[in-house]
mmCIF file of C-alpha atoms in Angstrom:
data_model
loop_
_atom_site.group_PDB
_atom_site.id
_atom_site.type_symbol
_atom_site.label_atom_id
_atom_site.label_comp_id
_atom_site.label_asym_id
_atom_site.label_seq_id
_atom_site.Cartn_x
_atom_site.Cartn_y
_atom_site.Cartn_z
ATOM 1 C CA MET A 942 131.404 180.230 -55.123
ATOM 2 C CA TYR A 943 132.711 178.007 -52.337
ATOM 3 C CA LEU A 944 129.975 176.038 -50.552
ATOM 4 C CA CYS A 945 130.793 173.731 -47.678
ATOM 5 C CA ASN A 946 129.348 170.259 -48.285
ATOM 6 C CA LEU A 947 127.682 169.352 -44.996
ATOM 7 C CA SER A 948 125.911 166.193 -46.155
ATOM 8 C CA GLY A 949 127.773 163.025 -47.052
ATOM 9 C CA PRO A 950 131.333 162.061 -46.148
ATOM 10 C CA GLN A 951 133.855 164.878 -46.009
ATOM 11 C CA ASN A 952 136.536 164.763 -48.678
ATOM 12 C CA VAL A 953 140.096 165.108 -47.517
ATOM 13 C CA ALA A 954 140.658 167.514 -50.400
ATOM 14 C CA ASP A 955 137.898 169.784 -49.055
ATOM 15 C CA ALA A 956 139.444 172.645 -47.152
ATOM 16 C CA SER A 957 138.326 173.015 -43.551
ATOM 17 C CA CYS A 958 134.727 174.168 -43.256
ATOM 18 C CA GLU A 959 135.481 177.171 -41.145
ATOM 19 C CA PRO A 960 132.679 179.507 -40.129
ATOM 20 C CA SER A 961 134.247 182.413 -42.021
ATOM 21 C CA ALA A 962 134.168 180.484 -45.300
ATOM 22 C CA LEU A 963 130.502 179.592 -44.781
ATOM 23 C CA PHE A 964 129.435 183.177 -44.268
ATOM 24 C CA SER A 965 131.614 184.872 -46.835
ATOM 25 C CA ALA A 966 130.327 183.055 -49.926
ATOM 26 C CA VAL A 967 126.573 183.317 -49.303
ATOM 27 C CA GLY A 968 124.604 185.591 -46.997
ATOM 28 C CA VAL A 969 122.528 182.628 -45.774
ATOM 29 C CA ARG A 970 123.772 180.518 -42.839
ATOM 30 C CA LEU A 971 124.510 176.988 -44.044
ATOM 31 C CA ALA A 972 125.690 175.307 -40.824
ATOM 32 C CA GLN A 973 123.568 174.574 -37.765
ATOM 33 C CA VAL A 974 124.573 177.001 -35.033
ATOM 34 C CA ARG A 975 123.837 174.744 -32.081
ATOM 35 C CA TRP A 976 126.177 171.998 -33.202
ATOM 36 C CA SER A 977 129.932 171.968 -32.934
ATOM 37 C CA ARG A 978 131.624 174.365 -35.363
ATOM 38 C CA TYR A 979 134.883 172.432 -35.298
ATOM 39 C CA ASN A 980 136.106 170.579 -38.350
ATOM 40 C CA PRO A 981 135.710 166.800 -37.796
ATOM 41 C CA SER A 982 139.495 166.396 -37.917
ATOM 42 C CA PHE A 983 139.869 168.176 -34.546
ATOM 43 C CA LEU A 984 140.660 165.841 -31.618
ATOM 44 C CA GLU A 985 139.422 166.045 -28.028
ATOM 45 C CA PRO A 986 141.967 167.347 -25.483
ATOM 46 C CA GLU A 987 143.490 164.744 -23.156
ATOM 47 C CA VAL A 988 143.186 165.930 -19.539
ATOM 48 C CA ASN A 989 144.403 162.833 -17.708
ATOM 49 C CA LYS A 990 147.742 163.775 -16.135
ATOM 50 C CA GLU A 991 148.774 160.192 -15.445
ATOM 51 C CA LEU A 992 148.796 159.422 -19.149
ATOM 52 C CA TYR A 993 151.481 162.027 -19.757
ATOM 53 C CA GLN A 994 153.647 160.788 -16.893
ATOM 54 C CA LYS A 995 153.829 157.261 -18.319
ATOM 55 C CA PRO A 996 157.035 156.623 -20.283
ATOM 56 C CA PHE A 997 156.546 155.861 -23.973
ATOM 57 C CA ASN A 998 157.375 152.158 -23.679
ATOM 58 C CA GLU A 999 154.591 151.409 -21.229
ATOM 59 C CA LEU A 1000 151.792 152.744 -23.408
ATOM 60 C CA SER A 1001 149.465 150.257 -25.083
ATOM 61 C CA GLU A 1002 149.065 150.050 -28.884
ATOM 62 C CA GLU A 1003 145.960 152.227 -28.939
ATOM 63 C CA GLU A 1004 147.541 154.895 -26.799
ATOM 64 C CA LYS A 1005 150.652 154.946 -28.980
ATOM 65 C CA GLU A 1006 148.484 155.431 -32.062
ATOM 66 C CA LYS A 1007 146.613 158.250 -30.391
ATOM 67 C CA GLN A 1008 149.864 160.012 -29.501
ATOM 68 C CA GLU A 1009 151.088 159.732 -33.082
ATOM 69 C CA LEU A 1010 147.792 161.078 -34.377
ATOM 70 C CA LYS A 1011 148.106 164.128 -32.136
ATOM 71 C CA ALA A 1012 151.249 165.160 -34.020
ATOM 72 C CA VAL A 1013 149.310 165.657 -37.280
ATOM 73 C CA ARG A 1014 145.829 166.696 -36.167
ATOM 74 C CA PRO A 1015 144.695 169.924 -34.514
ATOM 75 C CA ILE A 1016 143.175 169.741 -31.013
ATOM 76 C CA LYS A 1017 140.035 171.451 -29.740
ATOM 77 C CA ALA A 1018 140.255 174.042 -26.974
ATOM 78 C CA ALA A 1019 139.600 172.569 -23.530
ATOM 79 C CA PRO A 1020 136.331 173.904 -22.039
ATOM 80 C CA PRO A 1021 136.619 175.600 -18.629
ATOM 81 C CA SER A 1022 134.398 172.960 -16.998
ATOM 82 C CA ILE A 1023 136.980 170.145 -17.240
ATOM 83 C CA SER A 1024 140.164 170.110 -15.192
ATOM 84 C CA SER A 1025 143.080 167.740 -14.662
ATOM 85 C CA SER A 1026 142.923 168.039 -10.866
ATOM 86 C CA VAL A 1027 142.497 164.880 -8.757
ATOM 87 C CA PHE A 1028 139.453 166.413 -7.094
ATOM 88 C CA SER A 1029 137.472 167.041 -10.274
ATOM 89 C CA ASP A 1030 134.875 164.444 -11.235
ATOM 90 C CA PRO A 1031 132.811 164.764 -14.422
ATOM 91 C CA MET A 1032 129.739 163.105 -12.857
ATOM 92 C CA ILE A 1033 129.774 165.476 -9.924
ATOM 93 C CA SER A 1034 130.216 168.459 -12.261
ATOM 94 C CA LYS A 1035 127.249 167.295 -14.313
ATOM 95 C CA PHE A 1036 125.139 166.862 -11.175
ATOM 96 C CA THR A 1037 126.130 170.308 -9.918
ATOM 97 C CA ASN A 1038 125.141 171.861 -13.243
ATOM 98 C CA MET A 1039 121.772 170.148 -13.094
ATOM 99 C CA MET A 1040 121.189 171.467 -9.593
ATOM 100 C CA MET A 1041 122.144 174.999 -10.626
ATOM 101 C CA LYS A 1042 119.371 177.585 -10.947
ATOM 102 C CA ASP A 1043 119.623 180.846 -12.906
ATOM 103 C CA GLY A 1044 123.321 180.294 -13.467
ATOM 104 C CA ASN A 1045 124.213 180.471 -9.772
ATOM 105 C CA LYS A 1046 127.143 178.037 -10.007
ATOM 106 C CA VAL A 1047 128.657 179.265 -6.715
ATOM 107 C CA LEU A 1048 125.549 178.241 -4.789
ATOM 108 C CA ALA A 1049 125.202 174.913 -6.614
ATOM 109 C CA ARG A 1050 128.819 174.027 -5.921
ATOM 110 C CA SER A 1051 128.577 174.910 -2.259
ATOM 111 C CA LEU A 1052 125.412 172.800 -1.960
ATOM 112 C CA MET A 1053 127.238 169.879 -3.562
ATOM 113 C CA ALA A 1054 130.169 170.253 -1.174
ATOM 114 C CA GLN A 1055 127.826 170.391 1.819
ATOM 115 C CA THR A 1056 125.991 167.297 0.529
ATOM 116 C CA LEU A 1057 129.233 165.313 0.348
ATOM 117 C CA GLU A 1058 130.209 166.536 3.800
ATOM 118 C CA ASN A 1059 126.827 165.482 5.190
ATOM 119 C CA ILE A 1060 127.194 162.019 3.677
ATOM 120 C CA LYS A 1061 130.626 161.687 5.274
ATOM 121 C CA ARG A 1062 129.337 162.794 8.667
ATOM 122 C CA LYS A 1063 126.403 160.377 8.613
ATOM 123 C CA GLN A 1064 128.569 157.473 7.532
ATOM 124 C CA LEU A 1065 131.213 158.262 10.171
ATOM 125 C CA GLU A 1066 128.525 158.314 12.845
ATOM 126 C CA LYS A 1067 127.346 154.939 11.635
ATOM 127 C CA TYR A 1068 130.928 153.681 11.568
ATOM 128 C CA HIS A 1069 131.629 154.668 15.158
ATOM 129 C CA ARG A 1070 128.357 153.253 16.390
ATOM 130 C CA ALA A 1071 128.848 149.905 14.633
ATOM 131 C CA PRO A 1072 130.387 146.904 16.469
ATOM 132 C CA ASP A 1073 133.989 146.061 15.601
ATOM 133 C CA ASP A 1074 133.294 143.190 13.214
ATOM 134 C CA GLU A 1075 130.852 145.284 11.134
ATOM 135 C CA LYS A 1076 133.053 148.373 10.947
ATOM 136 C CA GLU A 1077 134.639 147.357 7.639
ATOM 137 C CA THR A 1078 131.302 147.073 5.850
ATOM 138 C CA VAL A 1079 130.465 150.740 6.412
ATOM 139 C CA GLU A 1080 131.449 152.820 3.350
ATOM 140 C CA CYS A 1081 132.700 156.259 4.363
ATOM 141 C CA ASN A 1082 133.927 157.702 1.059
ATOM 142 C CA PRO A 1083 131.190 160.097 -0.157
ATOM 143 C CA TYR A 1084 132.357 159.879 -3.774
ATOM 144 C CA VAL A 1085 131.995 156.090 -3.778
ATOM 145 C CA ILE A 1086 128.526 156.439 -2.263
ATOM 146 C CA PHE A 1087 127.554 159.071 -4.856
ATOM 147 C CA HIS A 1088 128.656 156.967 -7.813
ATOM 148 C CA GLN A 1089 127.139 153.760 -6.516
ATOM 149 C CA ALA A 1090 123.866 155.502 -5.673
ATOM 150 C CA LEU A 1091 123.618 156.971 -9.172
ATOM 151 C CA LYS A 1092 124.412 153.592 -10.673
ATOM 152 C CA ASN A 1093 121.654 151.977 -8.607
ATOM 153 C CA CYS A 1094 119.163 154.627 -9.704
ATOM 154 C CA GLN A 1095 119.798 154.239 -13.439
ATOM 155 C CA PRO A 1096 116.897 152.542 -15.256
ATOM 156 C CA ILE A 1097 117.883 149.627 -17.495
ATOM 157 C CA ILE A 1098 115.036 149.911 -19.954
ATOM 158 C CA GLY A 1099 112.824 152.831 -20.878
ATOM 159 C CA LEU A 1100 109.474 153.439 -22.511
ATOM 160 C CA SER A 1101 108.954 155.354 -25.722
ATOM 161 C CA ASN A 1102 105.723 156.446 -27.423
ATOM 162 C CA ILE A 1103 105.131 154.781 -30.785
ATOM 163 C CA THR A 1104 101.945 155.432 -32.787
ATOM 164 C CA ARG A 1105 100.443 152.540 -34.768
ATOM 165 C CA GLY A 1106 97.055 152.719 -36.419
ATOM 166 C CA GLY A 1107 96.079 155.904 -34.611
ATOM 167 C CA LYS A 1108 96.818 154.536 -31.132
ATOM 168 C CA THR A 1109 99.923 155.467 -29.135
ATOM 169 C CA TYR A 1110 101.638 152.604 -27.335
ATOM 170 C CA GLN A 1111 104.318 152.659 -24.650
ATOM 171 C CA VAL A 1112 107.027 150.439 -26.084
ATOM 172 C CA PRO A 1113 109.943 149.110 -23.986
ATOM 173 C CA VAL A 1114 113.158 150.404 -25.477
ATOM 174 C CA PRO A 1115 116.848 150.129 -24.484
ATOM 175 C CA LEU A 1116 118.271 153.446 -23.299
ATOM 176 C CA LYS A 1117 121.592 155.058 -24.116
ATOM 177 C CA ASP A 1118 124.153 155.591 -21.324
ATOM 178 C CA ASN A 1119 123.744 159.362 -21.394
ATOM 179 C CA ARG A 1120 119.994 159.052 -21.073
ATOM 180 C CA LYS A 1121 120.272 156.655 -18.117
ATOM 181 C CA ARG A 1122 122.651 158.974 -16.255
ATOM 182 C CA PHE A 1123 120.444 161.968 -16.982
ATOM 183 C CA LEU A 1124 117.311 160.212 -15.725
ATOM 184 C CA ALA A 1125 119.001 159.075 -12.502
ATOM 185 C CA MET A 1126 120.222 162.590 -11.730
ATOM 186 C CA LYS A 1127 116.923 164.196 -12.726
ATOM 187 C CA TRP A 1128 114.903 161.878 -10.501
ATOM 188 C CA LEU A 1129 117.193 162.540 -7.549
ATOM 189 C CA ILE A 1130 116.952 166.299 -7.887
ATOM 190 C CA THR A 1131 113.187 166.485 -8.497
ATOM 191 C CA GLU A 1132 112.543 164.087 -5.629
ATOM 192 C CA CYS A 1133 114.538 166.265 -3.271
ATOM 193 C CA ARG A 1134 112.984 169.494 -4.514
ATOM 194 C CA GLU A 1135 109.347 168.491 -4.523
ATOM 195 C CA ASN A 1136 108.579 165.680 -2.117
ATOM 196 C CA LYS A 1137 110.284 166.869 1.027
ATOM 197 C CA HIS A 1138 109.389 169.219 3.823
ATOM 198 C CA ARG A 1139 109.740 172.869 2.795
ATOM 199 C CA ARG A 1140 112.142 173.878 5.551
ATOM 200 C CA THR A 1141 114.753 171.120 5.168
ATOM 201 C CA LEU A 1142 117.906 172.229 3.388
ATOM 202 C CA MET A 1143 118.936 170.718 0.064
ATOM 203 C CA PRO A 1144 122.233 169.138 1.263
ATOM 204 C CA GLU A 1145 120.360 167.330 4.018
ATOM 205 C CA LYS A 1146 117.667 166.031 1.674
ATOM 206 C CA LEU A 1147 120.200 165.021 -0.979
ATOM 207 C CA SER A 1148 122.514 163.217 1.422
ATOM 208 C CA GLU A 1149 119.569 161.278 2.834
ATOM 209 C CA GLU A 1150 118.402 160.266 -0.665
ATOM 210 C CA LEU A 1151 121.903 159.318 -1.803
ATOM 211 C CA ILE A 1152 122.510 157.067 1.190
ATOM 212 C CA GLN A 1153 119.128 155.412 0.686
ATOM 213 C CA ALA A 1154 119.851 154.872 -3.011
ATOM 214 C CA PHE A 1155 123.265 153.434 -2.093
ATOM 215 C CA ASN A 1156 121.442 150.835 0.021
ATOM 216 C CA ASN A 1157 118.963 150.111 -2.807
ATOM 217 C CA GLU A 1158 115.985 151.516 -0.962
ATOM 218 C CA GLY A 1159 114.048 154.775 -1.048
ATOM 219 C CA PRO A 1160 111.614 156.539 -3.414
ATOM 220 C CA ILE A 1161 113.933 156.816 -6.420
ATOM 221 C CA ILE A 1162 114.703 153.114 -6.513
ATOM 222 C CA LYS A 1163 110.952 152.573 -6.220
ATOM 223 C CA LYS A 1164 110.382 154.867 -9.215
ATOM 224 C CA LYS A 1165 112.931 152.877 -11.201
ATOM 225 C CA HIS A 1166 111.145 149.632 -10.277
ATOM 226 C CA VAL A 1167 107.809 151.118 -11.353
ATOM 227 C CA LEU A 1168 109.318 151.955 -14.751
ATOM 228 C CA HIS A 1169 110.695 148.421 -15.081
ATOM 229 C CA LYS A 1170 107.310 146.944 -14.153
ATOM 230 C CA MET A 1171 105.562 149.034 -16.801
ATOM 231 C CA ALA A 1172 108.123 147.949 -19.386
ATOM 232 C CA GLU A 1173 107.585 144.334 -18.379
ATOM 233 C CA ALA A 1174 103.816 144.739 -18.634
ATOM 234 C CA ASN A 1175 104.150 146.202 -22.145
ATOM 235 C CA ARG A 1176 106.651 143.647 -23.393
ATOM 236 C CA ALA A 1177 104.177 142.470 -26.049
ATOM 237 C CA TYR A 1178 104.617 145.779 -27.893
ATOM 238 C CA ALA A 1179 108.386 145.416 -28.105
ATOM 239 C CA HIS A 1180 108.001 144.350 -31.744
ATOM 240 C CA PHE A 1181 106.848 147.857 -32.681
ATOM 241 C CA ARG A 1182 110.396 149.057 -32.398
ATOM 242 C CA TRP A 1183 112.375 149.332 -35.627
ATOM 243 C CA TRP A 1184 115.782 150.000 -34.224
ATOM 244 C CA MET B 686 120.694 147.208 -67.270
ATOM 245 C CA GLN B 687 122.014 145.006 -64.466
ATOM 246 C CA ASN B 688 119.679 142.924 -62.344
ATOM 247 C CA GLY B 689 120.335 144.802 -59.132
ATOM 248 C CA VAL B 690 119.199 148.252 -60.293
ATOM 249 C CA PRO B 691 115.432 148.879 -60.664
ATOM 250 C CA ARG B 692 114.218 149.745 -64.170
ATOM 251 C CA PRO B 693 113.487 153.473 -64.419
ATOM 252 C CA ARG B 694 109.990 154.368 -65.574
ATOM 253 C CA LEU B 695 109.936 156.086 -68.996
ATOM 254 C CA GLN B 696 107.684 159.077 -69.268
ATOM 255 C CA LEU B 697 105.714 158.573 -72.482
ATOM 256 C CA SER B 698 104.339 161.519 -74.460
ATOM 257 C CA TRP B 699 100.595 162.096 -74.965
ATOM 258 C CA PRO B 700 99.838 160.415 -78.297
ATOM 259 C CA ALA B 701 101.512 157.155 -77.287
ATOM 260 C CA VAL B 702 99.651 156.724 -74.013
ATOM 261 C CA GLY B 703 96.154 157.752 -75.077
ATOM 262 C CA ARG B 704 93.863 157.366 -72.050
ATOM 263 C CA ARG B 705 96.532 157.665 -69.377
ATOM 264 C CA ALA B 706 97.797 161.258 -69.711
ATOM 265 C CA PRO B 707 95.170 164.046 -69.520
ATOM 266 C CA ALA B 708 94.846 166.470 -72.452
ATOM 267 C CA GLY B 709 97.328 169.317 -72.624
ATOM 268 C CA ARG B 710 99.965 167.722 -70.390
ATOM 269 C CA CYS B 711 103.026 166.777 -72.413
ATOM 270 C CA ARG B 712 105.637 164.742 -70.572
ATOM 271 C CA ALA B 713 109.131 164.601 -71.989
ATOM 272 C CA ALA B 714 110.454 161.241 -73.182
ATOM 273 C CA ALA B 715 113.383 161.305 -70.754
ATOM 274 C CA LEU B 716 114.485 159.506 -67.581
ATOM 275 C CA ARG B 717 113.442 161.040 -64.269
ATOM 276 C CA VAL B 718 116.082 162.440 -61.946
ATOM 277 C CA LEU B 719 115.376 160.100 -59.002
ATOM 278 C CA ALA B 720 114.041 156.556 -58.822
ATOM 279 C CA GLY B 721 110.513 156.111 -57.505
ATOM 280 C CA GLY B 722 109.315 153.235 -55.411
ATOM 281 C CA SER B 723 107.828 152.527 -52.015
ATOM 282 C CA ARG B 724 109.768 152.849 -48.793
ATOM 283 C CA GLU B 725 111.489 149.584 -48.028
ATOM 284 C CA ARG B 726 110.278 147.480 -45.085
ATOM 285 C CA LEU B 727 111.573 148.793 -41.760
ATOM 286 C CA PRO B 728 114.106 146.501 -40.017
ATOM 287 C CA GLU B 729 112.980 144.417 -37.050
ATOM 288 C CA ALA B 730 113.593 145.244 -33.407
ATOM 289 C CA THR B 731 116.995 144.079 -32.099
ATOM 290 C CA CYS B 732 117.782 142.267 -28.836
ATOM 291 C CA LEU B 733 114.225 141.026 -28.278
ATOM 292 C CA THR B 734 115.299 137.608 -26.924
ATOM 293 C CA GLU B 735 117.729 139.101 -24.420
ATOM 294 C CA MET B 736 115.078 141.566 -23.316
ATOM 295 C CA SER B 737 112.498 138.831 -22.750
ATOM 296 C CA VAL B 738 115.000 136.677 -20.853
ATOM 297 C CA MET B 739 115.841 139.621 -18.626
ATOM 298 C CA MET B 740 112.168 140.373 -17.996
ATOM 299 C CA ALA B 741 111.467 136.742 -17.099
ATOM 300 C CA CYS B 742 114.338 136.891 -14.619
ATOM 301 C CA TRP B 743 112.893 140.103 -13.182
ATOM 302 C CA LYS B 744 109.507 138.528 -12.728
ATOM 303 C CA GLN B 745 111.013 135.603 -10.863
ATOM 304 C CA ASN B 746 113.223 137.702 -8.586
ATOM 305 C CA ASP B 747 110.812 140.563 -7.900
ATOM 306 C CA PHE B 748 112.737 143.117 -10.039
ATOM 307 C CA ASN B 749 115.897 142.757 -8.003
ATOM 308 C CA ASP B 750 118.805 143.977 -10.161
ATOM 309 C CA LYS B 751 121.526 142.172 -8.206
ATOM 310 C CA ALA B 752 119.926 138.768 -8.763
ATOM 311 C CA CYS B 753 119.611 139.312 -12.527
ATOM 312 C CA ALA B 754 123.062 140.842 -13.067
ATOM 313 C CA GLU B 755 124.094 138.226 -15.659
ATOM 314 C CA GLU B 756 120.988 138.704 -17.850
ATOM 315 C CA ILE B 757 121.317 142.464 -17.621
ATOM 316 C CA ARG B 758 124.935 142.218 -18.726
ATOM 317 C CA THR B 759 124.024 140.118 -21.800
ATOM 318 C CA PHE B 760 121.276 142.600 -22.656
ATOM 319 C CA TYR B 761 123.697 145.524 -22.469
ATOM 320 C CA ASP B 762 126.225 143.647 -24.637
ATOM 321 C CA CYS B 763 123.566 142.927 -27.253
ATOM 322 C CA VAL B 764 122.454 146.566 -27.284
ATOM 323 C CA ALA B 765 126.051 147.793 -27.687
ATOM 324 C CA ARG B 766 126.640 145.355 -30.568
ATOM 325 C CA ALA B 767 123.411 146.375 -32.326
ATOM 326 C CA GLU B 768 124.248 150.057 -31.963
ATOM 327 C CA LYS B 769 127.715 149.526 -33.443
ATOM 328 C CA GLU B 770 126.273 147.571 -36.384
ATOM 329 C CA ARG B 771 123.692 150.227 -37.049
ATOM 330 C CA LYS B 772 126.339 152.937 -37.111
ATOM 331 C CA GLU B 773 128.498 150.989 -39.546
ATOM 332 C CA LYS B 774 125.592 150.110 -41.823
ATOM 333 C CA LYS B 775 124.302 153.671 -41.981
ATOM 334 C CA ASP B 776 126.745 155.057 -44.539
ATOM 335 C CA GLU B 777 127.224 151.959 -46.686
ATOM 336 C CA TYR B 778 125.536 151.232 -49.976
ATOM 337 C CA THR B 779 124.268 147.685 -49.378
ATOM 338 C CA LEU B 780 121.700 145.629 -51.245
ATOM 339 C CA SER B 781 118.486 144.654 -49.487
ATOM 340 C CA HIS B 782 117.975 141.080 -48.303
ATOM 341 C CA LYS B 783 116.165 140.144 -51.547
ATOM 342 C CA GLY B 784 119.184 141.097 -53.656
ATOM 343 C CA ASN B 785 117.890 144.269 -55.302
ATOM 344 C CA MET B 786 119.012 147.771 -54.413
ATOM 345 C CA PRO B 787 116.358 149.815 -52.583
ATOM 346 C CA SER B 788 115.283 153.133 -54.105
ATOM 347 C CA SER B 789 116.708 155.119 -51.171
ATOM 348 C CA THR B 790 120.213 153.808 -51.900
ATOM 349 C CA VAL B 791 119.802 154.425 -55.638
ATOM 350 C CA ASN B 792 118.716 157.981 -54.980
ATOM 351 C CA ARG B 793 121.654 158.630 -52.681
ATOM 352 C CA LEU B 794 124.052 157.459 -55.401
ATOM 353 C CA LEU B 795 122.209 159.461 -58.067
ATOM 354 C CA ARG B 796 122.464 162.610 -55.961
ATOM 355 C CA ARG B 797 126.189 162.145 -55.609
ATOM 356 C CA PHE B 798 126.740 161.465 -59.311
ATOM 357 C CA PRO B 799 123.966 163.327 -61.103
ATOM 358 C CA ASN B 800 123.182 163.223 -64.786
ATOM 359 C CA ILE B 801 124.626 166.287 -66.561
ATOM 360 C CA THR B 802 121.834 168.045 -68.405
ATOM 361 C CA ARG B 803 123.510 171.298 -69.463
ATOM 362 C CA TYR B 804 126.940 172.118 -70.680
ATOM 363 C CA VAL B 805 127.695 175.670 -69.634
#
């Protein structure tokens, strides 16, 4: 009876733990369904076009090793959400997905496009109104504004609930990159959905919030500061952490 | 038995123990499958000094991130280093700081190389 060993390091001699093998031997499901079903030897697909256009001699050591590894290892299928186009941006895709409701990707994407257009219009207005010496300081690229705004909104330290002796304390804890990005995007979207006037459109609200966050002002930056202040107030409990 | 491995507790049979084992319960004179023992002390929190330095800087500069960029960078570096160390240490079989091997590690090894009880 062939059972796939999921715990402990995988032996090279172990044949690939394919889903068919797991189901055929025993009627009970042995692998978690929500996790990736790929064998760990599968590599991620490389979508960056510029990497392929570089001649072999110009690649760095790491990149050369990666290329050689690709000759012997299988590669996962590329998901439809990533693309090698110059216009695709993983952060913007993630933000669009978070804005999406009931799977209406068409609407979410159009809202995102309108948001970026609004940002560009507002910044261009500001650019043309500014005196000549200040014109260079005005940032007109909406993608730059989006990324910088998200970066400014990311909290540096978070709070986690730890129970000691029956009481639950809020302990300051360093956050992972994914968590920081998620929190920044979540705050932006909830702020725009809940705390604005009912009849303003989402692109308008979002563009306003993004420009404010780019300038380090506005309600989301304030929320981030509140979180930092709470972490600073609870710094005595930082010893409760064990990681 | 080497010094690093904890001594396994022998299960004594009823007549030898007397008061300890209740009547009717006969325990076999054989080693147990896994080592007992309390959970080892949890490790301490990492990057506490960098965190406190960063918070002091925040207090001085009214939580302005641009003014404290250097401290924030050191904090991030420390966190990245600690995370990398934790990942590397996770799958190793290391001794504890006192020199003995904790029961969790012993049990992991025993599960990988179990004692053969039956020959089929």
